[in-house]
Amino acid sequence: MNNTNRYARQQMIPEYQDLDKRLKQNRIAIVGSGGLGGLCSYLLVGAGALNINIADYDTIDETNLHRQILYREKDIGETKINCCKRELVELDKRANINTFAEKITKANFQKFTEGCRLVLDLSDNIETRLSLNSLCFANRIDLIHASVTAETALLAYFKFSDSKFIDEYGCYECLAGENATTAKKGITGPFASAVSAFVANLTMQVFTDRITEKLGKIYLFDLNRFSIKSFSLKKSPLCKCCGTTKEVS
Ligand SMILES: [Zn+2]
């Protein structure tokens, strides 16, 4: 297969002429292979991201099928991560996919992110989000956070490899903090797919250095109104993860 032809249409966009080469030179760590992580990883492999570490410890059930578009009825009962890898390798047989059928914790974070400069948090619960934020912050690995609830979604890039970024904009916990909700809400296939596409797009912009105007911002999506608003991130001095105010013992 001629690789030049494979990426010909995205290479027609001047900013993405060498996107596939840049993606191939890197490895991306993705947490979650469900409604967000499944399609997002598929789009990234399609764009040329052939080195991916992906984690999910869930199995596929019937309630996943309306939004987790990599999976079929025949996959019910199978592990998501194995079916996800199958789809990614079928898309591009050169794809080098390392799977982690386990929760990502401090104990396996180093192995999970080995060789990666970027983690995509596409998990579905606040405990994992706060834990990944803390681990990425401690290891100064960049993080993209995306979360979807009902008809709204949040998307932000935390450039933890840049100390100036941290000083000014803080981390995900500054944002989520005490207001973090654990309640499960509804979600549709189109909404999960739309947000997956934005995460993949943001990742492509990170790897082609087209991120400047998005630094320090969080994007709020309202898919009902077709609106995207951005707000400035701000470091909280009281943040338990990145805050500078330490309790005196
Ligand atoms: Zn913080």
Short mmCIF file of C-alpha atoms and ligand atoms in Angstrom, two decimals:
data_model
loop_
_atom_site.label_atom_id
_atom_site.label_comp_id
_atom_site.label_asym_id
_atom_site.label_seq_id
_atom_site.Cartn_x
_atom_site.Cartn_y
_atom_site.Cartn_z
CA MET A 1 0.00 0.00 0.00
CA ASN A 2 1.24 3.46 -0.88
CA ASN A 3 1.18 5.57 2.30
CA THR A 4 1.28 8.82 0.40
CA ASN A 5 -2.05 7.94 -1.13
CA ARG A 6 -3.49 6.79 2.17
CA TYR A 7 -3.19 10.26 3.73
CA ALA A 8 -3.55 12.26 0.52
CA ARG A 9 -6.76 14.03 1.47
CA GLN A 10 -5.60 15.20 4.91
CA GLN A 11 -2.23 16.19 3.42
CA MET A 12 -4.06 18.59 1.12
CA ILE A 13 -4.65 20.74 4.22
CA PRO A 14 -1.40 22.74 4.52
CA GLU A 15 -1.26 22.47 8.32
CA TYR A 16 -1.64 18.70 8.14
CA GLN A 17 0.88 17.95 5.39
CA ASP A 18 3.10 16.08 7.83
CA LEU A 19 0.43 15.15 10.39
CA ASP A 20 0.70 11.40 9.78
CA LYS A 21 4.49 11.52 10.12
CA ARG A 22 4.28 13.47 13.38
CA LEU A 23 1.66 11.14 14.79
CA LYS A 24 3.71 8.07 13.82
CA GLN A 25 6.74 9.44 15.65
CA ASN A 26 4.81 9.55 18.91
CA ARG A 27 2.84 7.27 21.21
CA ILE A 28 -0.49 8.35 22.72
CA ALA A 29 -2.00 6.98 25.94
CA ILE A 30 -5.80 6.77 25.95
CA VAL A 31 -7.92 5.94 29.00
CA GLY A 32 -11.30 4.54 28.01
CA SER A 33 -12.38 2.68 24.88
CA GLY A 34 -16.12 3.35 25.18
CA GLY A 35 -18.29 6.10 23.72
CA LEU A 36 -15.41 8.60 23.56
CA GLY A 37 -12.23 6.52 23.50
CA GLY A 38 -13.42 4.00 20.92
CA LEU A 39 -14.19 6.39 18.08
CA CYS A 40 -11.44 8.82 19.08
CA SER A 41 -8.76 6.10 18.90
CA TYR A 42 -10.20 4.96 15.55
CA LEU A 43 -9.99 8.48 14.10
CA LEU A 44 -6.44 8.90 15.37
CA VAL A 45 -5.23 5.59 13.93
CA GLY A 46 -6.87 6.61 10.68
CA ALA A 47 -4.93 9.89 10.74
CA GLY A 48 -1.63 8.06 11.23
CA ALA A 49 -1.30 7.58 15.01
CA LEU A 50 -0.05 4.02 14.84
CA ASN A 51 1.37 3.82 18.37
CA ILE A 52 -1.32 3.78 21.02
CA ASN A 53 -1.57 2.54 24.61
CA ILE A 54 -5.20 2.15 25.56
CA ALA A 55 -6.78 1.16 28.87
CA ASP A 56 -10.25 -0.13 29.72
CA TYR A 57 -11.28 -2.89 32.12
CA ASP A 58 -14.95 -3.04 31.12
CA THR A 59 -16.81 -5.66 29.11
CA ILE A 60 -19.33 -4.89 26.36
CA ASP A 61 -23.02 -5.07 27.18
CA GLU A 62 -26.17 -4.26 25.27
CA THR A 63 -26.52 -0.77 26.75
CA ASN A 64 -23.19 0.24 25.17
CA LEU A 65 -24.17 -0.40 21.56
CA HIS A 66 -26.13 2.81 20.89
CA ARG A 67 -23.04 4.97 21.32
CA GLN A 68 -19.90 2.80 21.36
CA ILE A 69 -19.73 2.42 17.63
CA LEU A 70 -16.72 0.11 17.42
CA TYR A 71 -18.77 -2.69 19.01
CA ARG A 72 -21.42 -5.03 17.60
CA GLU A 73 -24.01 -7.40 19.04
CA LYS A 74 -21.60 -10.31 18.58
CA ASP A 75 -19.14 -8.56 20.93
CA ILE A 76 -21.46 -8.57 23.96
CA GLY A 77 -19.63 -10.16 26.88
CA GLU A 78 -16.18 -9.57 25.33
CA THR A 79 -13.65 -7.18 26.81
CA LYS A 80 -13.84 -3.72 25.26
CA ILE A 81 -10.11 -3.40 24.99
CA ASN A 82 -9.69 -6.56 22.88
CA CYS A 83 -12.52 -5.61 20.52
CA CYS A 84 -11.16 -2.07 20.28
CA LYS A 85 -7.70 -3.37 19.34
CA ARG A 86 -9.28 -5.68 16.75
CA GLU A 87 -11.02 -2.72 15.08
CA LEU A 88 -7.93 -0.49 15.17
CA VAL A 89 -5.71 -3.19 13.64
CA GLU A 90 -8.34 -3.93 11.00
CA LEU A 91 -8.29 -0.24 10.10
CA ASP A 92 -4.48 -0.23 9.80
CA LYS A 93 -2.59 -3.48 10.20
CA ARG A 94 0.60 -1.55 11.04
CA ALA A 95 -1.01 -0.16 14.22
CA ASN A 96 0.96 -1.01 17.34
CA ILE A 97 -1.65 -1.09 20.10
CA ASN A 98 -0.72 -1.91 23.70
CA THR A 99 -3.78 -2.81 25.74
CA PHE A 100 -4.23 -2.43 29.48
CA ALA A 101 -7.27 -4.32 30.76
CA GLU A 102 -6.90 -2.74 34.16
CA LYS A 103 -7.53 0.43 36.08
CA ILE A 104 -4.74 2.97 35.63
CA THR A 105 -3.27 3.80 39.03
CA LYS A 106 -0.01 5.05 40.46
CA ALA A 107 1.25 1.44 40.32
CA ASN A 108 0.94 1.03 36.53
CA PHE A 109 0.97 4.66 35.34
CA GLN A 110 4.67 4.62 34.36
CA LYS A 111 4.23 1.50 32.26
CA PHE A 112 1.02 2.82 30.73
CA THR A 113 2.59 6.13 29.68
CA GLU A 114 6.03 4.84 28.71
CA GLY A 115 7.14 6.77 25.62
CA CYS A 116 4.00 8.97 25.67
CA ARG A 117 3.91 12.77 25.90
CA LEU A 118 0.12 12.97 25.95
CA VAL A 119 -2.66 11.23 27.86
CA LEU A 120 -6.28 11.40 26.69
CA ASP A 121 -8.67 11.03 29.61
CA LEU A 122 -11.83 9.66 28.04
CA SER A 123 -12.99 7.84 31.14
CA ASP A 124 -16.52 8.01 32.48
CA ASN A 125 -16.15 8.67 36.18
CA ILE A 126 -14.86 11.46 38.38
CA GLU A 127 -12.58 9.26 40.51
CA THR A 128 -10.58 8.21 37.45
CA ARG A 129 -10.51 11.77 36.11
CA LEU A 130 -9.11 13.20 39.34
CA SER A 131 -6.62 10.35 39.68
CA LEU A 132 -5.35 10.72 36.09
CA ASN A 133 -5.11 14.48 36.50
CA SER A 134 -2.99 14.00 39.61
CA LEU A 135 -0.75 11.36 37.97
CA CYS A 136 -0.24 13.39 34.79
CA PHE A 137 0.48 16.49 36.86
CA ALA A 138 3.00 14.66 39.09
CA ASN A 139 4.77 13.21 36.04
CA ARG A 140 4.45 16.41 33.96
CA ILE A 141 2.74 14.58 31.09
CA ASP A 142 0.26 16.63 29.03
CA LEU A 143 -3.40 15.76 29.45
CA ILE A 144 -6.51 16.20 27.34
CA HIS A 145 -9.68 15.94 29.38
CA ALA A 146 -13.10 15.34 27.85
CA SER A 147 -16.31 14.50 29.63
CA VAL A 148 -19.89 14.25 28.49
CA THR A 149 -23.06 14.55 30.54
CA ALA A 150 -26.50 14.60 28.95
CA GLU A 151 -26.31 17.39 26.35
CA THR A 152 -23.19 19.21 27.49
CA ALA A 153 -19.52 18.34 27.30
CA LEU A 154 -16.23 19.75 28.56
CA LEU A 155 -12.95 19.67 26.66
CA ALA A 156 -9.61 21.06 27.79
CA TYR A 157 -5.88 20.60 27.23
CA PHE A 158 -3.58 20.78 30.24
CA LYS A 159 0.03 21.35 29.22
CA PHE A 160 1.64 19.95 32.35
CA SER A 161 5.04 19.79 30.61
CA ASP A 162 5.10 23.61 30.82
CA SER A 163 5.57 25.05 34.33
CA LYS A 164 4.33 28.48 33.16
CA PHE A 165 1.07 26.84 32.07
CA ILE A 166 0.64 25.25 35.50
CA ASP A 167 1.37 28.51 37.32
CA GLU A 168 -1.29 30.34 35.38
CA TYR A 169 -3.96 27.81 34.50
CA GLY A 170 -3.59 25.00 37.06
CA CYS A 171 -5.09 21.58 36.51
CA TYR A 172 -8.37 19.71 36.08
CA GLU A 173 -8.93 19.54 39.82
CA CYS A 174 -8.82 23.36 40.03
CA LEU A 175 -11.80 23.24 37.72
CA ALA A 176 -13.70 20.22 39.03
CA GLY A 177 -12.76 20.62 42.69
CA GLU A 178 -15.60 20.37 45.13
CA ASN A 179 -18.25 20.59 42.43
CA ALA A 180 -17.40 17.24 40.93
CA THR A 181 -20.47 15.15 40.39
CA THR A 182 -20.60 11.37 40.48
CA ALA A 183 -24.15 10.97 39.20
CA LYS A 184 -24.57 9.02 35.96
CA LYS A 185 -26.48 10.93 33.28
CA GLY A 186 -27.91 10.13 29.88
CA ILE A 187 -25.85 10.22 26.70
CA THR A 188 -26.61 9.74 23.00
CA GLY A 189 -24.56 8.18 20.23
CA PRO A 190 -24.36 11.37 18.14
CA PHE A 191 -23.21 13.42 21.12
CA ALA A 192 -20.53 10.92 22.17
CA SER A 193 -19.33 10.69 18.56
CA ALA A 194 -19.23 14.48 18.11
CA VAL A 195 -17.13 14.97 21.23
CA SER A 196 -14.84 12.06 20.22
CA ALA A 197 -14.18 13.85 16.95
CA PHE A 198 -13.31 17.10 18.73
CA VAL A 199 -10.88 15.24 21.03
CA ALA A 200 -9.20 13.62 18.01
CA ASN A 201 -9.02 17.01 16.31
CA LEU A 202 -7.50 18.65 19.38
CA THR A 203 -4.93 15.83 19.59
CA MET A 204 -3.97 16.40 15.96
CA GLN A 205 -3.53 20.10 16.70
CA VAL A 206 -1.31 19.32 19.70
CA PHE A 207 1.00 17.22 17.52
CA THR A 208 1.18 19.86 14.78
CA ASP A 209 1.81 22.73 17.23
CA ARG A 210 -1.47 24.45 16.41
CA ILE A 211 -2.60 24.70 19.99
CA THR A 212 -1.52 28.18 21.04
CA GLU A 213 -4.91 29.86 20.99
CA LYS A 214 -6.44 26.95 22.89
CA LEU A 215 -3.97 27.02 25.77
CA GLY A 216 -5.59 27.87 29.09
CA LYS A 217 -9.12 27.47 27.82
CA ILE A 218 -11.89 25.05 28.55
CA TYR A 219 -14.54 24.46 25.94
CA LEU A 220 -18.15 23.93 26.89
CA PHE A 221 -20.30 22.21 24.27
CA ASP A 222 -24.07 22.48 24.14
CA LEU A 223 -25.10 20.10 21.38
CA ASN A 224 -28.75 20.95 21.80
CA ARG A 225 -28.08 24.54 20.80
CA PHE A 226 -25.10 23.69 18.54
CA SER A 227 -22.98 26.10 20.57
CA ILE A 228 -19.39 25.98 21.83
CA LYS A 229 -18.27 28.48 24.44
CA SER A 230 -14.78 28.86 25.83
CA PHE A 231 -13.75 30.01 29.29
CA SER A 232 -10.35 30.75 30.75
CA LEU A 233 -8.84 28.21 33.11
CA LYS A 234 -7.48 29.64 36.33
CA LYS A 235 -5.20 28.02 38.85
CA SER A 236 -6.73 27.64 42.30
CA PRO A 237 -4.19 28.25 45.06
CA LEU A 238 -6.26 25.93 47.26
CA CYS A 239 -6.23 23.05 44.76
CA LYS A 240 -5.29 19.79 46.46
CA CYS A 241 -3.36 18.69 43.36
CA CYS A 242 -1.44 21.71 42.06
CA GLY A 243 -2.16 24.39 44.70
CA THR A 244 0.61 26.35 46.31
CA THR A 245 -1.14 26.79 49.65
CA LYS A 246 0.00 23.90 51.82
CA GLU A 247 -1.54 23.04 55.16
CA VAL A 248 0.75 23.82 58.06
CA SER A 249 1.23 20.80 60.30
ZN ZN B 1 -5.12 22.29 40.33
#
